[in-house]
mmCIF file with all atom_site columns, C-alpha atoms in Angstrom:
data_model
loop_
_atom_site.group_PDB
_atom_site.id
_atom_site.type_symbol
_atom_site.label_atom_id
_atom_site.label_alt_id
_atom_site.label_comp_id
_atom_site.label_asym_id
_atom_site.label_entity_id
_atom_site.label_seq_id
_atom_site.pdbx_PDB_ins_code
_atom_site.Cartn_x
_atom_site.Cartn_y
_atom_site.Cartn_z
_atom_site.occupancy
_atom_site.B_iso_or_equiv
_atom_site.pdbx_formal_charge
_atom_site.auth_seq_id
_atom_site.auth_comp_id
_atom_site.auth_asym_id
_atom_site.auth_atom_id
_atom_site.pdbx_PDB_model_num
ATOM 1   C CA . MET A 1 1   ? 0.000   0.000   0.000  1.00 79.00 ? 1   MET A CA 1
ATOM 2   C CA . LEU A 1 2   ? 2.830   2.378   0.779  1.00 84.00 ? 2   LEU A CA 1
ATOM 3   C CA . TYR A 1 3   ? 3.798   2.891   -2.838 1.00 88.00 ? 3   TYR A CA 1
ATOM 4   C CA . ILE A 1 4   ? 0.500   2.248   -4.606 1.00 93.00 ? 4   ILE A CA 1
ATOM 5   C CA . LEU A 1 5   ? -1.578  4.575   -2.463 1.00 93.00 ? 5   LEU A CA 1
ATOM 6   C CA . PRO A 1 6   ? -1.916  7.149   -5.281 1.00 93.00 ? 6   PRO A CA 1
ATOM 7   C CA . PHE A 1 7   ? -3.479  4.456   -7.471 1.00 94.00 ? 7   PHE A CA 1
ATOM 8   C CA . MET A 1 8   ? -5.768  3.256   -4.698 1.00 94.00 ? 8   MET A CA 1
ATOM 9   C CA . ALA A 1 9   ? -6.883  6.731   -3.623 1.00 92.00 ? 9   ALA A CA 1
ATOM 10  C CA . GLU A 1 10  ? -9.635  6.870   -6.223 1.00 90.00 ? 10  GLU A CA 1
ATOM 11  C CA . ARG A 1 11  ? -10.945 3.465   -5.188 1.00 95.00 ? 11  ARG A CA 1
ATOM 12  C CA . VAL A 1 12  ? -11.118 3.759   -1.397 1.00 96.00 ? 12  VAL A CA 1
ATOM 13  C CA . ASP A 1 13  ? -13.018 5.982   1.018  1.00 96.00 ? 13  ASP A CA 1
ATOM 14  C CA . PHE A 1 14  ? -10.363 6.077   3.749  1.00 96.00 ? 14  PHE A CA 1
ATOM 15  C CA . VAL A 1 15  ? -7.057  4.537   4.822  1.00 96.00 ? 15  VAL A CA 1
ATOM 16  C CA . SER A 1 16  ? -6.366  2.797   8.117  1.00 96.00 ? 16  SER A CA 1
ATOM 17  C CA . VAL A 1 17  ? -2.688  2.256   8.839  1.00 95.00 ? 17  VAL A CA 1
ATOM 18  C CA . GLY A 1 18  ? -1.911  -0.774  10.986 1.00 94.00 ? 18  GLY A CA 1
ATOM 19  C CA . THR A 1 19  ? 1.342   0.122   12.701 1.00 93.00 ? 19  THR A CA 1
ATOM 20  C CA . ASN A 1 20  ? 2.090   -3.406  13.888 1.00 90.00 ? 20  ASN A CA 1
ATOM 21  C CA . ASP A 1 21  ? 1.953   -4.904  10.402 1.00 91.00 ? 21  ASP A CA 1
ATOM 22  C CA . LEU A 1 22  ? 3.595   -1.897  8.765  1.00 93.00 ? 22  LEU A CA 1
ATOM 23  C CA . THR A 1 23  ? 6.539   -2.166  11.152 1.00 90.00 ? 23  THR A CA 1
ATOM 24  C CA . GLN A 1 24  ? 6.808   -5.931  10.764 1.00 90.00 ? 24  GLN A CA 1
ATOM 25  C CA . TYR A 1 25  ? 6.859   -5.818  6.977  1.00 90.00 ? 25  TYR A CA 1
ATOM 26  C CA . LEU A 1 26  ? 9.055   -2.744  6.595  1.00 90.00 ? 26  LEU A CA 1
ATOM 27  C CA . LEU A 1 27  ? 11.691  -4.184  8.917  1.00 90.00 ? 27  LEU A CA 1
ATOM 28  C CA . ALA A 1 28  ? 11.194  -7.804  7.822  1.00 85.00 ? 28  ALA A CA 1
ATOM 29  C CA . VAL A 1 29  ? 10.945  -8.780  11.487 1.00 84.00 ? 29  VAL A CA 1
ATOM 30  C CA . ASP A 1 30  ? 8.332   -11.079 12.979 1.00 78.00 ? 30  ASP A CA 1
ATOM 31  C CA . ARG A 1 31  ? 7.625   -9.527  16.363 1.00 77.00 ? 31  ARG A CA 1
ATOM 32  C CA . ASN A 1 32  ? 6.242   -12.868 17.570 1.00 79.00 ? 32  ASN A CA 1
ATOM 33  C CA . ASN A 1 33  ? 9.471   -14.721 16.770 1.00 77.00 ? 33  ASN A CA 1
ATOM 34  C CA . ALA A 1 34  ? 11.648  -14.718 19.886 1.00 77.00 ? 34  ALA A CA 1
ATOM 35  C CA . GLN A 1 35  ? 14.817  -15.029 17.789 1.00 78.00 ? 35  GLN A CA 1
ATOM 36  C CA . VAL A 1 36  ? 14.305  -11.655 16.079 1.00 74.00 ? 36  VAL A CA 1
ATOM 37  C CA . ALA A 1 37  ? 11.669  -9.846  18.154 1.00 72.00 ? 37  ALA A CA 1
ATOM 38  C CA . ASP A 1 38  ? 14.325  -7.703  19.835 1.00 76.00 ? 38  ASP A CA 1
ATOM 39  C CA . ILE A 1 39  ? 15.018  -5.896  16.535 1.00 78.00 ? 39  ILE A CA 1
ATOM 40  C CA . TYR A 1 40  ? 11.341  -5.024  15.999 1.00 82.00 ? 40  TYR A CA 1
ATOM 41  C CA . GLU A 1 41  ? 11.430  -1.245  16.537 1.00 88.00 ? 41  GLU A CA 1
ATOM 42  C CA . THR A 1 42  ? 8.217   0.746   16.341 1.00 89.00 ? 42  THR A CA 1
ATOM 43  C CA . LEU A 1 43  ? 10.287  3.946   16.428 1.00 93.00 ? 43  LEU A CA 1
ATOM 44  C CA . HIS A 1 44  ? 12.597  2.890   13.600 1.00 94.00 ? 44  HIS A CA 1
ATOM 45  C CA . PRO A 1 45  ? 13.269  5.896   11.339 1.00 95.00 ? 45  PRO A CA 1
ATOM 46  C CA . SER A 1 46  ? 12.011  4.047   8.263  1.00 95.00 ? 46  SER A CA 1
ATOM 47  C CA . VAL A 1 47  ? 8.707   3.304   9.999  1.00 96.00 ? 47  VAL A CA 1
ATOM 48  C CA . LEU A 1 48  ? 8.203   6.954   10.931 1.00 97.00 ? 48  LEU A CA 1
ATOM 49  C CA . ALA A 1 49  ? 9.194   8.069   7.428  1.00 97.00 ? 49  ALA A CA 1
ATOM 50  C CA . ALA A 1 50  ? 6.685   5.623   5.921  1.00 96.00 ? 50  ALA A CA 1
ATOM 51  C CA . MET A 1 51  ? 3.949   6.908   8.210  1.00 97.00 ? 51  MET A CA 1
ATOM 52  C CA . LYS A 1 52  ? 4.734   10.487  7.220  1.00 97.00 ? 52  LYS A CA 1
ATOM 53  C CA . HIS A 1 53  ? 4.656   9.492   3.533  1.00 96.00 ? 53  HIS A CA 1
ATOM 54  C CA . ILE A 1 54  ? 1.288   7.768   3.946  1.00 97.00 ? 54  ILE A CA 1
ATOM 55  C CA . PHE A 1 55  ? -0.195  10.745  5.785  1.00 97.00 ? 55  PHE A CA 1
ATOM 56  C CA . GLU A 1 56  ? 1.032   13.270  3.221  1.00 97.00 ? 56  GLU A CA 1
ATOM 57  C CA . THR A 1 57  ? -0.176  11.135  0.315  1.00 96.00 ? 57  THR A CA 1
ATOM 58  C CA . CYS A 1 58  ? -3.616  10.775  1.895  1.00 97.00 ? 58  CYS A CA 1
ATOM 59  C CA . GLN A 1 59  ? -3.748  14.522  2.504  1.00 97.00 ? 59  GLN A CA 1
ATOM 60  C CA . SER A 1 60  ? -2.914  15.267  -1.112 1.00 96.00 ? 60  SER A CA 1
ATOM 61  C CA . TYR A 1 61  ? -5.856  13.086  -2.217 1.00 96.00 ? 61  TYR A CA 1
ATOM 62  C CA . HIS A 1 62  ? -8.204  14.430  0.499  1.00 96.00 ? 62  HIS A CA 1
ATOM 63  C CA . LEU A 1 63  ? -8.456  10.902  1.845  1.00 97.00 ? 63  LEU A CA 1
ATOM 64  C CA . PRO A 1 64  ? -9.225  10.419  5.562  1.00 97.00 ? 64  PRO A CA 1
ATOM 65  C CA . VAL A 1 65  ? -6.516  8.428   7.313  1.00 97.00 ? 65  VAL A CA 1
ATOM 66  C CA . CYS A 1 66  ? -6.341  6.883   10.766 1.00 97.00 ? 66  CYS A CA 1
ATOM 67  C CA . ILE A 1 67  ? -3.830  4.881   12.752 1.00 96.00 ? 67  ILE A CA 1
ATOM 68  C CA . CYS A 1 68  ? -4.445  1.637   14.578 1.00 94.00 ? 68  CYS A CA 1
ATOM 69  C CA . GLY A 1 69  ? -2.010  -0.631  16.350 1.00 91.00 ? 69  GLY A CA 1
ATOM 70  C CA . GLU A 1 70  ? 0.095   -0.538  19.475 1.00 91.00 ? 70  GLU A CA 1
ATOM 71  C CA . LEU A 1 71  ? 1.952   2.622   18.485 1.00 94.00 ? 71  LEU A CA 1
ATOM 72  C CA . ALA A 1 72  ? -1.256  4.693   18.604 1.00 95.00 ? 72  ALA A CA 1
ATOM 73  C CA . GLY A 1 73  ? -1.791  3.825   22.266 1.00 94.00 ? 73  GLY A CA 1
ATOM 74  C CA . ASP A 1 74  ? 1.852   4.166   23.251 1.00 94.00 ? 74  ASP A CA 1
ATOM 75  C CA . PRO A 1 75  ? 2.648   7.512   24.929 1.00 95.00 ? 75  PRO A CA 1
ATOM 76  C CA . ILE A 1 76  ? 5.686   8.203   22.758 1.00 96.00 ? 76  ILE A CA 1
ATOM 77  C CA . GLY A 1 77  ? 4.069   6.835   19.626 1.00 96.00 ? 77  GLY A CA 1
ATOM 78  C CA . ALA A 1 78  ? 0.855   8.806   20.034 1.00 97.00 ? 78  ALA A CA 1
ATOM 79  C CA . LEU A 1 79  ? 2.681   12.106  20.421 1.00 98.00 ? 79  LEU A CA 1
ATOM 80  C CA . LEU A 1 80  ? 4.872   11.418  17.396 1.00 98.00 ? 80  LEU A CA 1
ATOM 81  C CA . LEU A 1 81  ? 1.888   10.365  15.287 1.00 98.00 ? 81  LEU A CA 1
ATOM 82  C CA . VAL A 1 82  ? 0.012   13.555  16.107 1.00 98.00 ? 82  VAL A CA 1
ATOM 83  C CA . GLY A 1 83  ? 3.192   15.475  15.317 1.00 98.00 ? 83  GLY A CA 1
ATOM 84  C CA . LEU A 1 84  ? 3.271   13.761  11.921 1.00 98.00 ? 84  LEU A CA 1
ATOM 85  C CA . GLY A 1 85  ? -0.258  15.025  11.298 1.00 98.00 ? 85  GLY A CA 1
ATOM 86  C CA . TYR A 1 86  ? -2.507  12.128  12.278 1.00 98.00 ? 86  TYR A CA 1
ATOM 87  C CA . ASP A 1 87  ? -5.587  13.180  14.214 1.00 96.00 ? 87  ASP A CA 1
ATOM 88  C CA . THR A 1 88  ? -7.423  9.862   14.399 1.00 97.00 ? 88  THR A CA 1
ATOM 89  C CA . LEU A 1 89  ? -5.795  7.226   16.592 1.00 97.00 ? 89  LEU A CA 1
ATOM 90  C CA . SER A 1 90  ? -7.420  3.889   17.370 1.00 96.00 ? 90  SER A CA 1
ATOM 91  C CA . MET A 1 91  ? -6.227  2.269   20.591 1.00 95.00 ? 91  MET A CA 1
ATOM 92  C CA . ASN A 1 92  ? -7.228  0.038   23.474 1.00 94.00 ? 92  ASN A CA 1
ATOM 93  C CA . THR A 1 93  ? -9.681  1.768   25.784 1.00 95.00 ? 93  THR A CA 1
ATOM 94  C CA . SER A 1 94  ? -7.190  1.362   28.636 1.00 93.00 ? 94  SER A CA 1
ATOM 95  C CA . ASN A 1 95  ? -4.848  3.828   26.879 1.00 93.00 ? 95  ASN A CA 1
ATOM 96  C CA . VAL A 1 96  ? -7.353  6.540   25.927 1.00 95.00 ? 96  VAL A CA 1
ATOM 97  C CA . ALA A 1 97  ? -7.249  8.604   29.138 1.00 95.00 ? 97  ALA A CA 1
ATOM 98  C CA . LYS A 1 98  ? -3.458  8.457   29.350 1.00 94.00 ? 98  LYS A CA 1
ATOM 99  C CA . VAL A 1 99  ? -2.925  9.484   25.720 1.00 95.00 ? 99  VAL A CA 1
ATOM 100 C CA . LYS A 1 100 ? -5.568  12.215  25.986 1.00 96.00 ? 100 LYS A CA 1
ATOM 101 C CA . TYR A 1 101 ? -3.852  13.621  29.077 1.00 96.00 ? 101 TYR A CA 1
ATOM 102 C CA . LEU A 1 102 ? -0.440  13.591  27.403 1.00 96.00 ? 102 LEU A CA 1
ATOM 103 C CA . LEU A 1 103 ? -1.780  15.331  24.313 1.00 96.00 ? 103 LEU A CA 1
ATOM 104 C CA . GLN A 1 104 ? -3.288  18.034  26.522 1.00 96.00 ? 104 GLN A CA 1
ATOM 105 C CA . GLN A 1 105 ? 0.167   18.690  27.998 1.00 96.00 ? 105 GLN A CA 1
ATOM 106 C CA . SER A 1 106 ? 1.692   19.514  24.605 1.00 95.00 ? 106 SER A CA 1
ATOM 107 C CA . SER A 1 107 ? 1.012   22.010  21.868 1.00 96.00 ? 107 SER A CA 1
ATOM 108 C CA . LEU A 1 108 ? 0.604   20.879  18.285 1.00 97.00 ? 108 LEU A CA 1
ATOM 109 C CA . ASP A 1 109 ? 3.627   22.983  17.338 1.00 98.00 ? 109 ASP A CA 1
ATOM 110 C CA . GLU A 1 110 ? 5.743   21.162  19.944 1.00 97.00 ? 110 GLU A CA 1
ATOM 111 C CA . LEU A 1 111 ? 4.628   17.801  18.596 1.00 98.00 ? 111 LEU A CA 1
ATOM 112 C CA . LYS A 1 112 ? 5.347   18.813  15.000 1.00 98.00 ? 112 LYS A CA 1
ATOM 113 C CA . GLN A 1 113 ? 8.844   19.906  16.013 1.00 98.00 ? 113 GLN A CA 1
ATOM 114 C CA . LEU A 1 114 ? 9.405   16.615  17.853 1.00 98.00 ? 114 LEU A CA 1
ATOM 115 C CA . ALA A 1 115 ? 8.248   14.621  14.832 1.00 98.00 ? 115 ALA A CA 1
ATOM 116 C CA . ASP A 1 116 ? 10.412  16.645  12.448 1.00 98.00 ? 116 ASP A CA 1
ATOM 117 C CA . LYS A 1 117 ? 13.416  16.113  14.712 1.00 98.00 ? 117 LYS A CA 1
ATOM 118 C CA . ALA A 1 118 ? 12.631  12.390  15.003 1.00 98.00 ? 118 ALA A CA 1
ATOM 119 C CA . LEU A 1 119 ? 12.556  12.051  11.218 1.00 98.00 ? 119 LEU A CA 1
ATOM 120 C CA . MET A 1 120 ? 16.136  13.341  11.118 1.00 97.00 ? 120 MET A CA 1
ATOM 121 C CA . GLN A 1 121 ? 17.474  10.684  13.500 1.00 96.00 ? 121 GLN A CA 1
ATOM 122 C CA . PRO A 1 122 ? 19.360  7.613   12.271 1.00 95.00 ? 122 PRO A CA 1
ATOM 123 C CA . TYR A 1 123 ? 18.220  5.133   14.937 1.00 95.00 ? 123 TYR A CA 1
ATOM 124 C CA . GLY A 1 124 ? 15.103  4.236   16.876 1.00 94.00 ? 124 GLY A CA 1
ATOM 125 C CA . LYS A 1 125 ? 17.143  4.427   20.082 1.00 94.00 ? 125 LYS A CA 1
ATOM 126 C CA . THR A 1 126 ? 18.013  8.045   19.305 1.00 96.00 ? 126 THR A CA 1
ATOM 127 C CA . ILE A 1 127 ? 14.341  8.859   18.722 1.00 96.00 ? 127 ILE A CA 1
ATOM 128 C CA . TYR A 1 128 ? 13.396  7.134   21.971 1.00 95.00 ? 128 TYR A CA 1
ATOM 129 C CA . ASN A 1 129 ? 16.031  9.114   23.893 1.00 95.00 ? 129 ASN A CA 1
ATOM 130 C CA . GLN A 1 130 ? 14.825  12.366  22.326 1.00 96.00 ? 130 GLN A CA 1
ATOM 131 C CA . MET A 1 131 ? 11.271  11.586  23.365 1.00 96.00 ? 131 MET A CA 1
ATOM 132 C CA . ARG A 1 132 ? 12.323  10.434  26.834 1.00 95.00 ? 132 ARG A CA 1
ATOM 133 C CA . GLU A 1 133 ? 14.050  13.794  27.337 1.00 96.00 ? 133 GLU A CA 1
ATOM 134 C CA . TYR A 1 134 ? 10.888  15.601  26.211 1.00 97.00 ? 134 TYR A CA 1
ATOM 135 C CA . PHE A 1 135 ? 8.770   13.618  28.685 1.00 96.00 ? 135 PHE A CA 1
ATOM 136 C CA . GLU A 1 136 ? 11.275  14.262  31.490 1.00 95.00 ? 136 GLU A CA 1
ATOM 137 C CA . ASN A 1 137 ? 11.350  18.003  30.779 1.00 95.00 ? 137 ASN A CA 1
ATOM 138 C CA . LYS A 1 138 ? 7.546   18.072  30.929 1.00 95.00 ? 138 LYS A CA 1
ATOM 139 C CA . GLY A 1 139 ? 7.510   16.124  34.212 1.00 93.00 ? 139 GLY A CA 1
ATOM 140 C CA . LEU A 1 140 ? 5.833   13.185  32.461 1.00 92.00 ? 140 LEU A CA 1
ATOM 141 C CA . ALA A 1 141 ? 8.597   10.565  32.583 1.00 91.00 ? 141 ALA A CA 1
ATOM 142 C CA . GLY A 1 142 ? 6.366   8.201   34.536 1.00 90.00 ? 142 GLY A CA 1
ATOM 143 C CA . PHE A 1 143 ? 4.263   7.665   31.412 1.00 89.00 ? 143 PHE A CA 1
ATOM 144 C CA . ILE A 1 144 ? 7.092   5.978   29.514 1.00 87.00 ? 144 ILE A CA 1
ATOM 145 C CA . ARG A 1 145 ? 7.327   2.219   29.801 1.00 67.00 ? 145 ARG A CA 1
ATOM 146 C CA . ALA A 1 146 ? 10.567  1.178   31.467 1.00 53.00 ? 146 ALA A CA 1
ATOM 147 C CA . GLY A 1 147 ? 12.878  -1.008  29.434 1.00 48.00 ? 147 GLY A CA 1
ATOM 148 C CA . LYS A 1 148 ? 11.463  -0.109  26.036 1.00 51.00 ? 148 LYS A CA 1
ATOM 149 C CA . PHE A 1 149 ? 14.974  0.130   24.600 1.00 47.00 ? 149 PHE A CA 1
#
């Protein structure tokens, strides 16, 4: 879908991006395979770049786009996704209040700057550290899952 979206745009009413599958297929890593699951990185630069590309393509065709998958309900992921432009995130109900609270603590301009900076990073670990610093500076470090990287 990533590269044929312009051809599909006339045939679909909306796009729903599944972050789990997108990450798995972009990185060629089965997250359920214990032998390689440790290299499954939701914050991998290529994953974020693909999500930005999808969003911008959908925008250019006036096609509604939403995000589903674990990244949408993850505190770091949700803030980056909104910074990339997504405004419809589908997540487990247990994450809604937390993500809503975190979004209320940040301006859209801040999130856009964070996303732009993340897109310039070479490694998922670097993006994670950048976001961890942002959360710490906001007094929100407790919202980040320990041991993510």
